[in-house]
Short mmCIF file of C-alpha atoms (C1' of nucleotides) in Angstrom, two decimals:
data_model
loop_
_atom_site.label_atom_id
_atom_site.label_comp_id
_atom_site.label_asym_id
_atom_site.label_seq_id
_atom_site.Cartn_x
_atom_site.Cartn_y
_atom_site.Cartn_z
CA MET E 866 -34.88 9.35 20.16
CA THR E 867 -34.62 7.37 16.96
CA GLY E 868 -35.15 4.12 18.76
CA LEU E 869 -33.72 1.23 16.84
CA ARG E 870 -35.93 -0.75 14.53
CA ARG E 871 -34.73 -4.28 15.03
CA ASP E 872 -36.72 -5.83 12.23
CA ASN E 873 -34.78 -6.18 9.00
CA LEU E 874 -31.53 -5.84 10.87
CA PRO E 875 -28.77 -8.27 9.86
CA THR E 876 -28.11 -10.92 12.47
CA ALA E 877 -24.66 -9.79 13.48
CA GLN E 878 -25.77 -6.24 13.94
CA MET E 879 -28.77 -7.30 15.99
CA ARG E 880 -26.53 -9.35 18.20
CA LEU E 881 -24.23 -6.39 18.67
CA VAL E 882 -27.15 -4.16 19.57
CA ASP E 883 -28.26 -6.66 22.19
CA LEU E 884 -24.79 -6.95 23.61
CA PHE E 885 -24.37 -3.23 23.76
CA GLU E 886 -27.69 -2.75 25.48
CA ASN E 887 -26.78 -5.31 28.08
CA TRP E 888 -23.50 -3.58 28.70
CA SER E 889 -25.14 -0.21 28.92
CA ALA E 890 -27.81 -1.51 31.25
CA GLY E 891 -25.29 -2.52 33.89
CA GLU E 892 -23.94 1.01 34.09
CA PHE E 893 -21.46 0.10 31.36
CA ASP E 894 -18.01 0.92 32.61
CA PRO E 895 -16.00 0.50 29.44
CA SER E 896 -12.71 0.20 31.24
CA ASN E 897 -14.20 -2.59 33.29
CA CYS E 898 -15.89 -4.43 30.42
CA PRO E 899 -14.55 -7.96 30.61
CA VAL E 900 -14.93 -8.65 26.92
CA ARG E 901 -12.95 -5.58 26.19
CA GLY E 902 -10.19 -6.70 28.48
CA ILE E 903 -9.90 -9.84 26.40
CA LEU E 904 -10.20 -8.10 23.06
CA ASP E 905 -7.58 -5.60 24.08
CA ARG E 906 -5.03 -8.34 24.44
CA LEU E 907 -5.84 -9.75 21.02
CA GLY E 908 -5.22 -6.33 19.58
CA ASP E 909 -1.75 -6.33 21.01
CA LYS E 910 -0.13 -6.13 17.59
CA TRP E 911 1.98 -9.20 18.36
CA THR E 912 -0.51 -11.49 20.10
CA THR E 913 -2.39 -12.73 17.05
CA LEU E 914 0.83 -13.16 15.13
CA VAL E 915 2.32 -15.30 17.88
CA VAL E 916 -0.87 -17.37 18.07
CA ILE E 917 -0.74 -17.96 14.34
CA VAL E 918 2.88 -19.07 14.58
CA LEU E 919 2.12 -21.44 17.44
CA ALA E 920 -0.85 -22.77 15.50
CA GLN E 921 1.63 -24.27 13.05
CA ARG E 922 3.33 -26.34 15.75
CA PRO E 923 4.95 -25.81 19.15
CA HIS E 924 7.88 -23.42 19.01
CA ARG E 925 10.81 -22.52 21.20
CA PHE E 926 11.43 -18.93 22.16
CA SER E 927 14.03 -18.32 19.53
CA ALA E 928 12.02 -20.17 16.89
CA VAL E 929 9.13 -17.78 17.40
CA GLN E 930 11.56 -14.94 17.09
CA ARG E 931 12.85 -16.31 13.82
CA ALA E 932 9.30 -16.71 12.54
CA ILE E 933 8.52 -13.08 13.41
CA PRO E 934 11.77 -11.28 12.71
CA ASP E 935 10.61 -7.81 13.59
CA ILE E 936 9.50 -8.49 17.14
CA SER E 937 11.89 -7.45 19.88
CA LYS E 938 12.91 -9.96 22.54
CA ARG E 939 11.34 -7.74 25.09
CA MET E 940 7.92 -7.74 23.47
CA LEU E 941 8.11 -11.40 22.57
CA ALA E 942 8.83 -12.31 26.20
CA GLN E 943 5.99 -10.12 27.37
CA THR E 944 3.54 -11.40 24.78
CA LEU E 945 4.33 -15.00 25.64
CA ARG E 946 3.99 -14.29 29.34
CA ASP E 947 0.62 -12.64 28.84
CA LEU E 948 -0.62 -15.47 26.67
CA GLU E 949 0.51 -17.97 29.27
CA ARG E 950 -1.19 -16.01 32.00
CA ASP E 951 -4.41 -16.07 30.02
CA GLY E 952 -4.12 -19.83 29.64
CA MET E 953 -3.80 -19.62 25.88
CA ILE E 954 -0.38 -21.23 25.67
CA SER E 955 1.64 -23.53 27.90
CA ARG E 956 5.31 -23.18 28.72
CA GLN E 957 7.38 -26.32 29.03
CA VAL E 958 10.98 -26.15 30.17
CA TYR E 959 13.35 -28.95 29.15
CA PRO E 960 16.40 -29.20 31.43
CA THR E 961 18.87 -29.53 28.59
CA LYS E 962 22.05 -27.48 28.59
CA PRO E 963 21.32 -24.75 27.96
CA PRO E 964 17.69 -25.27 28.94
CA SER E 965 15.19 -24.97 26.13
CA VAL E 966 11.62 -23.77 26.49
CA GLU E 967 8.74 -24.90 24.36
CA TYR E 968 5.55 -22.94 23.91
CA ARG E 969 2.39 -24.53 22.56
CA LEU E 970 -1.28 -23.64 22.27
CA THR E 971 -3.56 -25.01 24.93
CA GLU E 972 -7.08 -26.13 24.12
CA LEU E 973 -8.20 -22.60 24.96
CA GLY E 974 -5.66 -21.22 22.56
CA GLN E 975 -6.79 -23.65 19.88
CA SER E 976 -10.35 -22.50 20.36
CA LEU E 977 -9.36 -18.99 19.38
CA LEU E 978 -8.28 -20.22 15.98
CA ASP E 979 -11.82 -20.42 14.61
CA PRO E 980 -12.82 -16.80 15.16
CA LEU E 981 -9.32 -15.74 14.21
CA VAL E 982 -9.54 -17.50 10.88
CA ASN E 983 -12.89 -15.84 10.27
CA LEU E 984 -11.31 -12.48 10.79
CA ILE E 985 -8.36 -13.26 8.55
CA THR E 986 -10.65 -14.57 5.86
CA TRP E 987 -12.65 -11.37 6.05
CA ALA E 988 -9.46 -9.34 5.77
CA GLU E 989 -8.37 -11.32 2.74
CA GLN E 990 -11.71 -11.00 1.01
CA ARG E 991 -12.08 -7.33 1.71
CA ARG E 992 -8.52 -6.35 1.10
CA PRO E 993 -9.21 -4.95 -2.39
CA ASN E 994 -12.02 -2.81 -1.00
CA ILE E 995 -9.90 -1.48 1.80
CA GLU E 996 -6.87 -0.77 -0.33
CA GLY E 997 -9.06 0.89 -2.91
CA ALA E 998 -10.66 3.05 -0.26
CA ARG E 999 -7.26 4.00 1.07
CA ALA E 1000 -5.99 4.95 -2.35
CA ALA E 1001 -9.09 7.01 -3.06
CA TYR E 1002 -8.84 8.76 0.28
CA ASP E 1003 -5.16 9.53 -0.15
CA ALA E 1004 -5.77 10.85 -3.65
CA SER E 1005 -8.42 13.24 -2.36
CA ASP E 1006 -7.57 16.56 -0.77
CA ARG E 1007 -8.12 15.29 2.74
CA ALA E 1008 -4.88 13.38 2.66
CA MET U 522 11.96 -32.31 11.66
CA THR U 523 8.44 -32.90 12.83
CA GLY U 524 6.80 -32.06 9.57
CA LEU U 525 3.17 -31.31 10.12
CA ARG U 526 0.66 -34.12 9.89
CA ARG U 527 -2.33 -32.46 8.37
CA ASP U 528 -4.71 -35.36 8.86
CA ASN U 529 -6.77 -35.07 12.02
CA LEU U 530 -6.04 -31.39 12.20
CA PRO U 531 -9.00 -29.16 13.09
CA THR U 532 -10.22 -27.10 10.15
CA ALA U 533 -9.25 -23.71 11.46
CA GLN U 534 -5.75 -24.82 12.27
CA MET U 535 -5.33 -26.43 8.85
CA ARG U 536 -6.45 -23.22 7.22
CA LEU U 537 -3.98 -21.26 9.28
CA VAL U 538 -1.18 -23.64 8.34
CA ASP U 539 -2.03 -23.16 4.67
CA LEU U 540 -2.14 -19.42 5.02
CA PHE U 541 1.13 -19.34 6.83
CA GLU U 542 2.80 -21.50 4.23
CA ASN U 543 1.59 -19.24 1.48
CA TRP U 544 2.90 -16.23 3.29
CA SER U 545 6.23 -17.86 3.98
CA ALA U 546 6.51 -19.03 0.40
CA GLY U 547 6.42 -15.50 -0.96
CA GLU U 548 9.42 -14.55 1.13
CA PHE U 549 7.03 -13.55 3.89
CA ASP U 550 7.84 -10.02 4.87
CA PRO U 551 5.76 -9.67 8.00
CA SER U 552 5.85 -5.91 7.96
CA ASN U 553 4.53 -6.01 4.43
CA CYS U 554 1.85 -8.63 4.98
CA PRO U 555 -1.36 -7.02 3.83
CA VAL U 556 -3.59 -9.01 6.12
CA ARG U 557 -1.48 -7.92 9.01
CA GLY U 558 -1.84 -4.30 7.98
CA ILE U 559 -5.57 -4.71 8.24
CA LEU U 560 -5.52 -6.71 11.46
CA ASP U 561 -3.24 -4.16 13.03
CA ARG U 562 -5.83 -1.48 12.62
CA LEU U 563 -8.53 -3.64 14.21
CA GLY U 564 -6.26 -4.09 17.18
CA ASP U 565 -6.08 -0.36 17.65
CA LYS U 566 -7.67 -0.56 21.10
CA TRP U 567 -10.32 1.94 20.04
CA THR U 568 -11.22 0.77 16.55
CA THR U 569 -13.43 -2.18 17.42
CA LEU U 570 -15.13 -0.23 20.15
CA VAL U 571 -15.99 2.58 17.74
CA VAL U 572 -17.27 0.07 15.19
CA ILE U 573 -19.48 -1.51 17.82
CA VAL U 574 -20.88 1.87 18.76
CA LEU U 575 -21.58 2.78 15.15
CA ALA U 576 -23.19 -0.61 14.65
CA GLN U 577 -25.97 0.56 16.97
CA ARG U 578 -26.82 3.50 14.71
CA PRO U 579 -25.05 6.48 13.12
CA HIS U 580 -23.44 8.76 15.66
CA ARG U 581 -22.07 12.27 15.74
CA PHE U 582 -18.58 12.94 16.97
CA SER U 583 -19.60 13.93 20.44
CA ALA U 584 -22.12 11.11 20.66
CA VAL U 585 -19.38 8.58 20.06
CA GLN U 586 -17.37 10.30 22.71
CA ARG U 587 -20.24 10.03 25.16
CA ALA U 588 -20.65 6.36 24.33
CA ILE U 589 -16.95 5.74 24.99
CA PRO U 590 -16.15 8.09 27.83
CA ASP U 591 -12.52 7.15 28.23
CA ILE U 592 -11.34 7.89 24.72
CA SER U 593 -9.52 11.17 24.21
CA LYS U 594 -10.73 13.54 21.51
CA ARG U 595 -7.44 13.21 19.77
CA MET U 596 -7.61 9.44 19.50
CA LEU U 597 -11.28 9.50 18.59
CA ALA U 598 -10.56 11.89 15.74
CA GLN U 599 -7.70 9.75 14.56
CA THR U 600 -9.63 6.51 14.84
CA LEU U 601 -12.54 7.94 12.89
CA ARG U 602 -10.19 9.31 10.24
CA ASP U 603 -8.48 5.95 9.86
CA LEU U 604 -11.78 4.11 9.63
CA GLU U 605 -12.97 6.55 7.01
CA ARG U 606 -9.77 6.15 5.07
CA ASP U 607 -10.27 2.40 5.08
CA GLY U 608 -13.78 2.82 3.75
CA MET U 609 -15.33 1.33 6.87
CA ILE U 610 -17.33 4.40 7.84
CA SER U 611 -18.64 7.43 6.00
CA ARG U 612 -18.50 11.01 7.21
CA GLN U 613 -21.40 13.28 6.46
CA VAL U 614 -21.25 16.97 7.33
CA TYR U 615 -24.51 18.85 7.88
CA PRO U 616 -24.11 22.61 7.43
CA THR U 617 -26.02 23.51 10.56
CA LYS U 618 -24.68 26.10 12.96
CA PRO U 619 -22.50 24.86 14.44
CA PRO U 620 -21.98 22.19 11.77
CA SER U 621 -22.64 18.66 12.86
CA VAL U 622 -20.92 15.59 11.52
CA GLU U 623 -22.45 12.17 11.31
CA TYR U 624 -20.46 8.96 11.08
CA ARG U 625 -22.03 5.70 9.95
CA LEU U 626 -20.86 2.26 8.92
CA THR U 627 -20.54 1.62 5.21
CA GLU U 628 -21.39 -1.76 3.73
CA LEU U 629 -17.72 -2.67 4.19
CA GLY U 630 -17.96 -1.69 7.82
CA GLN U 631 -21.14 -3.71 8.22
CA SER U 632 -19.40 -6.72 6.76
CA LEU U 633 -16.88 -6.64 9.58
CA LEU U 634 -19.65 -7.16 12.09
CA ASP U 635 -19.94 -10.88 11.42
CA PRO U 636 -16.35 -11.86 12.23
CA LEU U 637 -16.36 -9.33 15.03
CA VAL U 638 -19.39 -10.90 16.65
CA ASN U 639 -17.72 -14.29 16.38
CA LEU U 640 -14.76 -12.97 18.27
CA ILE U 641 -16.87 -11.33 20.93
CA THR U 642 -18.92 -14.48 21.34
CA TRP U 643 -15.73 -16.44 21.78
CA ALA U 644 -14.52 -13.95 24.38
CA GLU U 645 -17.79 -14.22 26.28
CA GLN U 646 -17.83 -17.99 26.23
CA ARG U 647 -14.22 -18.33 27.23
CA ARG U 648 -14.16 -15.56 29.75
CA PRO U 649 -14.41 -17.91 32.75
CA ASN U 650 -11.50 -19.95 31.43
CA ILE U 651 -9.37 -16.91 30.86
CA GLU U 652 -10.14 -15.29 34.18
CA GLY U 653 -9.54 -18.58 35.93
CA ALA U 654 -6.18 -18.94 34.21
CA ARG U 655 -5.25 -15.41 35.16
CA ALA U 656 -6.16 -15.97 38.79
CA ALA U 657 -4.21 -19.22 38.90
CA TYR U 658 -1.19 -17.62 37.29
CA ASP U 659 -1.24 -14.65 39.62
CA ALA U 660 -1.57 -16.92 42.62
CA SER U 661 1.50 -18.90 41.57
CA ASP U 662 5.01 -17.74 42.30
CA ARG U 663 5.56 -16.45 38.79
CA ALA U 664 3.34 -13.46 39.43
"C1'" DC G 364 -22.57 39.85 27.88
"C1'" DT G 365 -21.85 35.28 29.23
"C1'" DC G 366 -22.25 30.51 28.83
"C1'" DC G 367 -22.97 26.43 26.21
"C1'" DA G 368 -22.30 23.16 22.39
"C1'" DT G 369 -20.35 22.02 17.87
"C1'" DG G 370 -15.97 19.28 15.80
"C1'" DG G 371 -11.90 19.29 16.01
"C1'" DT G 372 -6.38 20.70 16.61
"C1'" DC G 373 -2.24 21.55 19.44
"C1'" DT G 374 1.05 20.97 23.17
"C1'" DA G 375 3.23 18.93 26.94
"C1'" DA G 376 3.48 15.08 29.95
"C1'" DA G 377 2.88 10.09 30.69
"C1'" DA G 378 2.96 5.47 29.09
"C1'" DT G 379 4.41 2.05 25.87
"C1'" DT G 380 7.68 0.02 22.74
"C1'" DG G 381 12.06 -0.81 20.53
"C1'" DA G 382 17.21 -1.62 20.11
"C1'" DG G 383 20.63 -3.66 21.91
"C1'" DA G 384 23.94 -4.72 25.83
"C1'" DC G 385 24.35 -8.15 29.18
"C1'" DC G 386 24.18 -12.76 31.84
"C1'" DA G 387 25.31 -17.74 33.16
"C1'" DC G 388 26.09 -21.84 31.27
"C1'" DG G 389 27.94 -25.47 28.44
"C1'" DT G 390 29.73 -26.99 24.04
"C1'" DC G 391 32.25 -26.69 19.83
"C1'" DT G 392 36.41 -25.05 17.36
"C1'" DA G 393 41.10 -23.92 16.91
"C1'" DT R 1395 43.26 -23.35 26.53
"C1'" DA R 1396 41.02 -19.47 24.54
"C1'" DG R 1397 37.32 -17.70 21.96
"C1'" DA R 1398 32.98 -17.78 19.88
"C1'" DC R 1399 28.23 -19.42 19.83
"C1'" DG R 1400 23.45 -20.54 21.21
"C1'" DT R 1401 20.08 -20.93 25.09
"C1'" DG R 1402 16.10 -17.84 27.22
"C1'" DG R 1403 15.61 -14.21 28.94
"C1'" DT R 1404 16.21 -9.23 31.74
"C1'" DC R 1405 17.75 -4.37 31.99
"C1'" DT R 1406 18.44 0.26 30.50
"C1'" DC R 1407 17.82 4.10 27.76
"C1'" DA R 1408 15.95 6.23 23.70
"C1'" DA R 1409 12.10 6.73 20.41
"C1'" DT R 1410 7.39 6.43 19.58
"C1'" DT R 1411 2.55 6.62 20.91
"C1'" DT R 1412 -1.24 7.97 23.86
"C1'" DT R 1413 -3.42 10.95 27.12
"C1'" DA R 1414 -5.22 15.08 29.32
"C1'" DG R 1415 -6.70 19.21 28.67
"C1'" DA R 1416 -6.37 24.06 26.83
"C1'" DC R 1417 -7.82 26.35 22.84
"C1'" DC R 1418 -10.51 27.99 18.55
"C1'" DA R 1419 -14.49 30.10 15.71
"C1'" DT R 1420 -19.25 30.18 15.38
"C1'" DG R 1421 -23.91 31.05 16.75
"C1'" DG R 1422 -28.03 30.51 19.95
"C1'" DA R 1423 -30.13 30.97 24.62
"C1'" DG R 1424 -30.66 33.57 28.82
#
DNA sequence: CTCCATGGTCTAAAATTGAGACCACGTCTA
DNA sequence: TAGACGTGGTCTCAATTTTAGACCATGGAG
């Protein structure tokens, strides 16, 4: 019940309602939702950070590691592999001794930068709100 | 070497370069980066999905669970608690028997919808590219 | 009396992640 | 000539996180 009144709804919300209805219509299998499969990867804790680093300029494996000191080699290798598989970055091997490998954003990877910057900008702008809310919550008895 | 030429750089990338330089300037401690703390939560695998569900309308605990069948109660409870702590959703208890609890987006939560929709739109538009890249990668010997 | 639904918590098992050793190779230093 | 170092990783084992599902108190319906 309580159908949704779509008038007076902000644009983003309306869009989300539409999306959700479409998903639900096609017997929405959340674990099969393609958008979710993509969003999941972005939420990988390391993925966005690596993309931001590669947005500066192409990096070699160990340069990325230096830029993100607290990533383990294991996860860095995996993150880079996943990003390459998704076509977001390219991997170029130079046959020097020892061989060096350069990772760089593809056009697809570049195209992620716009929405990513939007999100970061939002996080920056809303940071005071969020930190305030956290402090208030922690000060209350629920903490 | 290869300092960055900032002319001819797309806007988003330039912005990211600036951000990164600011971060690095202040002896960038990635584990202390506030924006990262916020982005980490959004990448929580369940967080965005819950936000999308609550963007439709307020939901009760079990309604959210029905909307996202493959989330465990434990993680749903935790995700909702974290979102409440961050001031993104509000929790309203109605003293019915048994008591029911309603979760709804706050203004802060609503404000996330815009960047979130951008990201989802990007994912939708680029889905063919990404799936194509995945198929190509898996078909190659690296798989 | 029994079953259902409410909003969770708790425990044990499964999955993911992290720390760090290890590798082959060549080059630089002593 | 012997070590040590840097390259881009992989491998193993331990620590952390997530999941599945039992459980709880309450009250209403049958």
